[in-house]
PDB file of C-alpha atoms and ligand atoms in Angstrom:
ATOM      1  CA  MET A   1      53.229 109.765  80.480  1.00 75.00           C
ATOM      2  CA  GLU A   2      52.088 106.122  80.339  1.00 73.00           C
ATOM      3  CA  THR A   3      53.494 102.924  82.273  1.00 65.00           C
ATOM      4  CA  ASN A   4      52.060 100.624  80.087  1.00 70.00           C
ATOM      5  CA  ASN A   5      53.834  97.566  79.539  1.00 84.00           C
ATOM      6  CA  SER A   6      57.106  98.957  81.177  1.00 93.00           C
ATOM      7  CA  LYS A   7      59.351  95.903  83.101  1.00 96.00           C
ATOM      8  CA  VAL A   8      60.890  97.629  86.087  1.00 97.00           C
ATOM      9  CA  LEU A   9      63.707  95.917  88.012  1.00 97.00           C
ATOM     10  CA  LEU A  10      64.197  96.073  91.756  1.00 97.00           C
ATOM     11  CA  ILE A  11      67.540  95.584  93.223  1.00 97.00           C
ATOM     12  CA  TYR A  12      67.179  94.822  96.863  1.00 95.00           C
ATOM     13  CA  THR A  13      70.382  95.429  98.520  1.00 96.00           C
ATOM     14  CA  GLY A  14      69.038  95.838 102.408  1.00 94.00           C
ATOM     15  CA  GLY A  15      68.369  98.397 105.004  1.00 94.00           C
ATOM     16  CA  THR A  16      65.113  99.516 106.867  1.00 93.00           C
ATOM     17  CA  ILE A  17      62.854  99.356 103.929  1.00 93.00           C
ATOM     18  CA  GLY A  18      63.176  95.353 103.827  1.00 89.00           C
ATOM     19  CA  MET A  19      62.219  94.274 107.303  1.00 89.00           C
ATOM     20  CA  ILE A  20      59.087  93.325 108.392  1.00 87.00           C
ATOM     21  CA  LYS A  21      58.685  92.935 112.589  1.00 81.00           C
ATOM     22  CA  ASP A  22      57.458  89.584 113.948  1.00 83.00           C
ATOM     23  CA  TYR A  23      54.657  90.801 116.298  1.00 81.00           C
ATOM     24  CA  GLN A  24      55.262  87.822 118.464  1.00 86.00           C
ATOM     25  CA  THR A  25      58.878  88.321 119.403  1.00 88.00           C
ATOM     26  CA  GLY A  26      58.935  92.062 118.239  1.00 83.00           C
ATOM     27  CA  ALA A  27      62.312  90.857 116.126  1.00 88.00           C
ATOM     28  CA  LEU A  28      62.925  92.072 112.645  1.00 85.00           C
ATOM     29  CA  ARG A  29      63.174  89.829 110.028  1.00 85.00           C
ATOM     30  CA  ALA A  30      64.128  90.497 106.117  1.00 83.00           C
ATOM     31  CA  PHE A  31      60.863  90.754 103.633  1.00 84.00           C
ATOM     32  CA  GLU A  32      60.323  87.952 101.552  1.00 82.00           C
ATOM     33  CA  PHE A  33      60.572  90.199  97.974  1.00 79.00           C
ATOM     34  CA  ASP A  34      59.917  87.243  96.022  1.00 76.00           C
ATOM     35  CA  ASN A  35      56.446  87.226  97.037  1.00 79.00           C
ATOM     36  CA  LEU A  36      56.329  91.077  96.372  1.00 83.00           C
ATOM     37  CA  TYR A  37      52.462  90.679  94.490  1.00 83.00           C
ATOM     38  CA  LYS A  38      51.106  88.585  97.512  1.00 80.00           C
ATOM     39  CA  ARG A  39      52.872  91.316  99.963  1.00 78.00           C
ATOM     40  CA  ILE A  40      51.621  94.243  98.584  1.00 85.00           C
ATOM     41  CA  PRO A  41      48.634  93.279  96.074  1.00 86.00           C
ATOM     42  CA  GLU A  42      48.517  97.183  95.173  1.00 86.00           C
ATOM     43  CA  LEU A  43      51.070  96.781  92.901  1.00 87.00           C
ATOM     44  CA  SER A  44      49.365  94.641  90.542  1.00 86.00           C
ATOM     45  CA  HIS A  45      47.162  98.356  89.616  1.00 87.00           C
ATOM     46  CA  LEU A  46      50.517  99.803  88.688  1.00 88.00           C
ATOM     47  CA  ASP A  47      50.375  98.384  85.178  1.00 86.00           C
ATOM     48  CA  CYS A  48      54.279  97.344  84.741  1.00 92.00           C
ATOM     49  CA  GLU A  49      55.733  94.110  85.158  1.00 94.00           C
ATOM     50  CA  ILE A  50      58.197  94.394  88.385  1.00 95.00           C
ATOM     51  CA  SER A  51      61.248  91.495  88.829  1.00 95.00           C
ATOM     52  CA  VAL A  52      63.243  91.435  92.020  1.00 94.00           C
ATOM     53  CA  HIS A  53      66.779  90.665  92.422  1.00 95.00           C
ATOM     54  CA  SER A  54      68.332  90.349  95.656  1.00 93.00           C
ATOM     55  CA  PHE A  55      71.397  90.572  97.221  1.00 94.00           C
ATOM     56  CA  GLU A  56      72.274  87.077  98.274  1.00 92.00           C
ATOM     57  CA  LYS A  57      73.282  88.523 101.925  1.00 92.00           C
ATOM     58  CA  VAL A  58      71.092  91.352 102.773  1.00 92.00           C
ATOM     59  CA  ILE A  59      72.786  94.324 104.509  1.00 94.00           C
ATOM     60  CA  ASP A  60      72.360  97.505 106.559  1.00 95.00           C
ATOM     61  CA  SER A  61      73.848 100.521 104.602  1.00 97.00           C
ATOM     62  CA  SER A  62      76.819 100.903 106.975  1.00 97.00           C
ATOM     63  CA  ASP A  63      78.389  97.821 105.588  1.00 97.00           C
ATOM     64  CA  MET A  64      78.035  99.122 101.846  1.00 98.00           C
ATOM     65  CA  ASN A  65      80.886  99.313 100.179  1.00 98.00           C
ATOM     66  CA  ILE A  66      82.874  99.781  96.846  1.00 98.00           C
ATOM     67  CA  SER A  67      82.090  95.994  95.633  1.00 98.00           C
ATOM     68  CA  HIS A  68      78.477  96.298  96.597  1.00 98.00           C
ATOM     69  CA  TRP A  69      78.281  99.407  94.165  1.00 98.00           C
ATOM     70  CA  GLU A  70      80.108  97.386  91.491  1.00 98.00           C
ATOM     71  CA  ARG A  71      77.340  94.477  92.029  1.00 98.00           C
ATOM     72  CA  ILE A  72      74.794  97.153  91.873  1.00 98.00           C
ATOM     73  CA  ALA A  73      75.913  98.355  88.697  1.00 98.00           C
ATOM     74  CA  GLN A  74      76.324  94.910  87.188  1.00 98.00           C
ATOM     75  CA  SER A  75      72.560  94.179  87.780  1.00 98.00           C
ATOM     76  CA  ILE A  76      71.563  96.979  85.947  1.00 98.00           C
ATOM     77  CA  GLU A  77      74.319  96.443  83.142  1.00 97.00           C
ATOM     78  CA  GLU A  78      73.554  92.583  82.765  1.00 98.00           C
ATOM     79  CA  ASN A  79      69.977  93.539  82.322  1.00 98.00           C
ATOM     80  CA  TYR A  80      69.758  96.981  80.680  1.00 98.00           C
ATOM     81  CA  GLN A  81      68.333  96.205  77.534  1.00 97.00           C
ATOM     82  CA  GLU A  82      65.297  94.120  79.219  1.00 97.00           C
ATOM     83  CA  TYR A  83      64.113  96.602  81.479  1.00 98.00           C
ATOM     84  CA  ASP A  84      62.518  99.919  81.378  1.00 97.00           C
ATOM     85  CA  GLY A  85      63.758 101.026  84.594  1.00 98.00           C
ATOM     86  CA  PHE A  86      65.675 100.534  87.765  1.00 98.00           C
ATOM     87  CA  VAL A  87      64.603 100.607  91.439  1.00 98.00           C
ATOM     88  CA  VAL A  88      67.432 100.069  94.054  1.00 98.00           C
ATOM     89  CA  LEU A  89      66.371  99.475  97.345  1.00 97.00           C
ATOM     90  CA  HIS A  90      69.101 100.732 100.014  1.00 98.00           C
ATOM     91  CA  GLY A  91      69.130 101.464 103.450  1.00 97.00           C
ATOM     92  CA  SER A  92      69.041 105.468 103.771  1.00 98.00           C
ATOM     93  CA  ASP A  93      72.308 105.780 106.186  1.00 98.00           C
ATOM     94  CA  THR A  94      74.308 105.580 103.211  1.00 98.00           C
ATOM     95  CA  MET A  95      72.065 105.835 100.294  1.00 98.00           C
ATOM     96  CA  GLY A  96      73.037 109.356  99.415  1.00 98.00           C
ATOM     97  CA  TYR A  97      76.670 108.064  99.179  1.00 98.00           C
ATOM     98  CA  SER A  98      75.849 105.028  96.967  1.00 98.00           C
ATOM     99  CA  ALA A  99      73.371 107.013  94.501  1.00 98.00           C
ATOM    100  CA  SER A 100      76.513 109.676  93.839  1.00 98.00           C
ATOM    101  CA  ALA A 101      78.834 106.772  92.979  1.00 98.00           C
ATOM    102  CA  LEU A 102      76.342 104.960  90.737  1.00 98.00           C
ATOM    103  CA  SER A 103      75.401 108.087  89.061  1.00 98.00           C
ATOM    104  CA  PHE A 104      79.223 108.603  87.764  1.00 97.00           C
ATOM    105  CA  MET A 105      79.744 104.958  87.262  1.00 98.00           C
ATOM    106  CA  LEU A 106      76.653 104.458  85.019  1.00 97.00           C
ATOM    107  CA  GLU A 107      77.679 107.046  81.971  1.00 91.00           C
ATOM    108  CA  ASN A 108      75.195 107.658  79.307  1.00 93.00           C
ATOM    109  CA  LEU A 109      72.179 106.402  80.916  1.00 97.00           C
ATOM    110  CA  SER A 110      69.001 106.828  79.274  1.00 97.00           C
ATOM    111  CA  LYS A 111      66.970 104.997  81.543  1.00 98.00           C
ATOM    112  CA  PRO A 112      65.994 105.715  85.292  1.00 98.00           C
ATOM    113  CA  VAL A 113      67.792 104.562  87.992  1.00 98.00           C
ATOM    114  CA  ILE A 114      65.769 105.389  91.339  1.00 98.00           C
ATOM    115  CA  PHE A 115      67.503 104.670  94.860  1.00 98.00           C
ATOM    116  CA  THR A 116      64.674 104.187  97.823  1.00 98.00           C
ATOM    117  CA  GLY A 117      64.420 103.388 101.101  1.00 97.00           C
ATOM    118  CA  SER A 118      62.693 103.938 104.345  1.00 97.00           C
ATOM    119  CA  GLN A 119      62.537 105.225 107.849  1.00 97.00           C
ATOM    120  CA  LEU A 120      60.426 102.405 109.362  1.00 95.00           C
ATOM    121  CA  PRO A 121      60.181  98.774 108.160  1.00 92.00           C
ATOM    122  CA  ILE A 122      57.970  97.999 105.491  1.00 89.00           C
ATOM    123  CA  GLY A 123      55.980  95.742 107.746  1.00 83.00           C
ATOM    124  CA  ASP A 124      55.333  98.547 110.183  1.00 87.00           C
ATOM    125  CA  LEU A 125      51.711  99.637 110.444  1.00 88.00           C
ATOM    126  CA  ARG A 126      52.983 102.946 109.968  1.00 93.00           C
ATOM    127  CA  THR A 127      55.741 102.823 107.078  1.00 93.00           C
ATOM    128  CA  ASP A 128      56.594 105.083 104.781  1.00 96.00           C
ATOM    129  CA  ALA A 129      58.315 102.143 102.581  1.00 95.00           C
ATOM    130  CA  ARG A 130      55.054 101.204 100.887  1.00 94.00           C
ATOM    131  CA  GLU A 131      54.450 104.566  99.204  1.00 96.00           C
ATOM    132  CA  ASN A 132      58.251 105.179  98.597  1.00 97.00           C
ATOM    133  CA  LEU A 133      58.344 101.992  96.985  1.00 96.00           C
ATOM    134  CA  ILE A 134      55.100 102.055  95.246  1.00 96.00           C
ATOM    135  CA  THR A 135      56.150 105.988  93.904  1.00 97.00           C
ATOM    136  CA  SER A 136      59.396 105.002  93.202  1.00 98.00           C
ATOM    137  CA  ILE A 137      58.215 102.315  90.663  1.00 97.00           C
ATOM    138  CA  ARG A 138      55.960 104.162  89.231  1.00 96.00           C
ATOM    139  CA  LEU A 139      58.767 107.110  88.333  1.00 97.00           C
ATOM    140  CA  ALA A 140      60.966 104.072  87.048  1.00 97.00           C
ATOM    141  CA  SER A 141      58.192 102.813  84.515  1.00 96.00           C
ATOM    142  CA  LEU A 142      57.081 106.549  83.277  1.00 95.00           C
ATOM    143  CA  LYS A 143      57.451 106.695  79.401  1.00 94.00           C
ATOM    144  CA  GLU A 144      56.422 109.576  76.752  1.00 93.00           C
ATOM    145  CA  ASN A 145      56.228 108.339  73.181  1.00 91.00           C
ATOM    146  CA  GLU A 146      57.864 105.015  74.028  1.00 89.00           C
ATOM    147  CA  GLN A 147      60.576 106.779  75.746  1.00 92.00           C
ATOM    148  CA  PRO A 148      61.801 106.833  79.732  1.00 95.00           C
ATOM    149  CA  VAL A 149      61.121 110.155  81.036  1.00 96.00           C
ATOM    150  CA  ILE A 150      63.859 109.931  83.621  1.00 97.00           C
ATOM    151  CA  LYS A 151      67.474 109.335  82.468  1.00 97.00           C
ATOM    152  CA  GLU A 152      69.804 109.495  85.036  1.00 98.00           C
ATOM    153  CA  VAL A 153      70.134 108.352  88.620  1.00 98.00           C
ATOM    154  CA  CYS A 154      68.041 109.946  90.936  1.00 98.00           C
ATOM    155  CA  LEU A 155      66.739 109.104  94.947  1.00 98.00           C
ATOM    156  CA  TYR A 156      63.104 109.313  96.131  1.00 98.00           C
ATOM    157  CA  PHE A 157      61.689 109.679  99.607  1.00 98.00           C
ATOM    158  CA  GLU A 158      59.018 111.065 101.130  1.00 97.00           C
ATOM    159  CA  TYR A 159      57.095 112.514  97.902  1.00 98.00           C
ATOM    160  CA  LYS A 160      60.128 113.929  96.411  1.00 98.00           C
ATOM    161  CA  LEU A 161      62.542 112.994  93.511  1.00 98.00           C
ATOM    162  CA  TYR A 162      66.016 113.962  93.954  1.00 98.00           C
ATOM    163  CA  ARG A 163      69.381 114.059  91.644  1.00 98.00           C
ATOM    164  CA  GLY A 164      71.063 110.873  92.963  1.00 98.00           C
ATOM    165  CA  ASN A 165      74.324 112.749  93.092  1.00 98.00           C
ATOM    166  CA  ARG A 166      72.829 115.997  95.017  1.00 98.00           C
ATOM    167  CA  THR A 167      71.293 114.479  97.983  1.00 98.00           C
ATOM    168  CA  THR A 168      72.239 113.999 101.783  1.00 97.00           C
ATOM    169  CA  LYS A 169      70.315 112.444 104.250  1.00 98.00           C
ATOM    170  CA  ILE A 170      69.481 115.360 107.076  1.00 97.00           C
ATOM    171  CA  ASP A 171      67.193 113.286 109.378  1.00 97.00           C
ATOM    172  CA  ALA A 172      67.076 109.894 111.063  1.00 95.00           C
ATOM    173  CA  GLU A 173      63.683 110.095 112.480  1.00 95.00           C
ATOM    174  CA  ASN A 174      61.655 112.326 110.114  1.00 96.00           C
ATOM    175  CA  PHE A 175      60.034 110.548 107.439  1.00 97.00           C
ATOM    176  CA  GLN A 176      61.045 113.598 105.085  1.00 96.00           C
ATOM    177  CA  ALA A 177      64.577 112.488 105.643  1.00 97.00           C
ATOM    178  CA  PHE A 178      66.529 113.571 102.603  1.00 98.00           C
ATOM    179  CA  ASP A 179      67.243 116.717 101.027  1.00 97.00           C
ATOM    180  CA  SER A 180      68.763 118.575  97.929  1.00 98.00           C
ATOM    181  CA  PRO A 181      70.304 121.771  99.057  1.00 96.00           C
ATOM    182  CA  ASN A 182      71.884 122.970  95.734  1.00 94.00           C
ATOM    183  CA  TYR A 183      69.453 121.484  93.127  1.00 97.00           C
ATOM    184  CA  PRO A 184      65.997 121.473  92.817  1.00 98.00           C
ATOM    185  CA  THR A 185      63.650 118.349  93.198  1.00 98.00           C
ATOM    186  CA  LEU A 186      63.169 116.359  89.698  1.00 98.00           C
ATOM    187  CA  ALA A 187      59.593 115.341  90.890  1.00 98.00           C
ATOM    188  CA  GLU A 188      57.124 115.903  93.596  1.00 97.00           C
ATOM    189  CA  SER A 189      54.233 113.278  94.224  1.00 97.00           C
ATOM    190  CA  GLY A 190      51.053 114.898  95.145  1.00 96.00           C
ATOM    191  CA  VAL A 191      47.638 113.802  93.770  1.00 96.00           C
ATOM    192  CA  HIS A 192      49.188 114.083  90.998  1.00 93.00           C
ATOM    193  CA  LEU A 193      52.678 112.935  89.884  1.00 94.00           C
ATOM    194  CA  LYS A 194      54.558 116.180  88.455  1.00 96.00           C
ATOM    195  CA  VAL A 195      57.932 115.803  86.470  1.00 95.00           C
ATOM    196  CA  HIS A 196      59.894 118.813  86.363  1.00 93.00           C
TER     197      HIS A 196
HETATM  198  N1  LIG B   1      70.447 101.284 109.296  1.00 97.44           N
HETATM  199  C1  LIG B   1      69.771 101.190 108.317  1.00 97.44           C
HETATM  200  C2  LIG B   1      70.501 101.506 106.783  1.00 97.44           C
HETATM  201  O1  LIG B   1      70.957 102.274 106.313  1.00 97.44           O
HETATM  202  C3  LIG B   1      68.578 102.588 108.204  1.00 97.44           C
HETATM  203  C4  LIG B   1      67.791 102.419 107.126  1.00 97.44           C
HETATM  204  O2  LIG B   1      67.672 101.810 106.239  1.00 97.44           O
HETATM  205  O3  LIG B   1      66.833 103.472 107.047  1.00 97.44           O
HETATM  206  O4  LIG B   1      70.564  99.959 106.469  1.00 97.44           O
END
């Protein structure tokens, strides 16, 4: 599997993953995804090109509604030819519902759409956001014989890739926040990335 020259579009909708803590005031503010490479220089080692589309008004996922789902689907449709894969950054509370909805809205997908989020803000010292973000981008950029390896709507969280419409949030505190009780994981991230 290779990632060479893949182009990935990040669609940032909001949620904890996009927050950064101002250590002087203790307040959380939105992370500037437009300066992604400056903030997370390790991304440049991924060997793929990343662009960011951000919702004009980023939201807590408890405010997600059908018009937001339409906006995510529209971004993917409008950019479908130009990119090899899509990563949707989303609050974890309703991410399972959005991943389900999008899996039915985006018929006949031949490219990956990977939802991810985090339990701690990306700017937190102990954050799970970096791993979730970096591995989601890697999964979205995987190709074999020039073809995407993953061709469906998925959800990646804490080292596991799940089928999007089989996930449920099971924990508000643990990093292992999601499960897929009725369907096996699609990929696992350890020392090696194993796609089943
Ligand atoms: N309340 C947040 C949200 O779902 C929690 C999170 O991002 O994990 O938007």
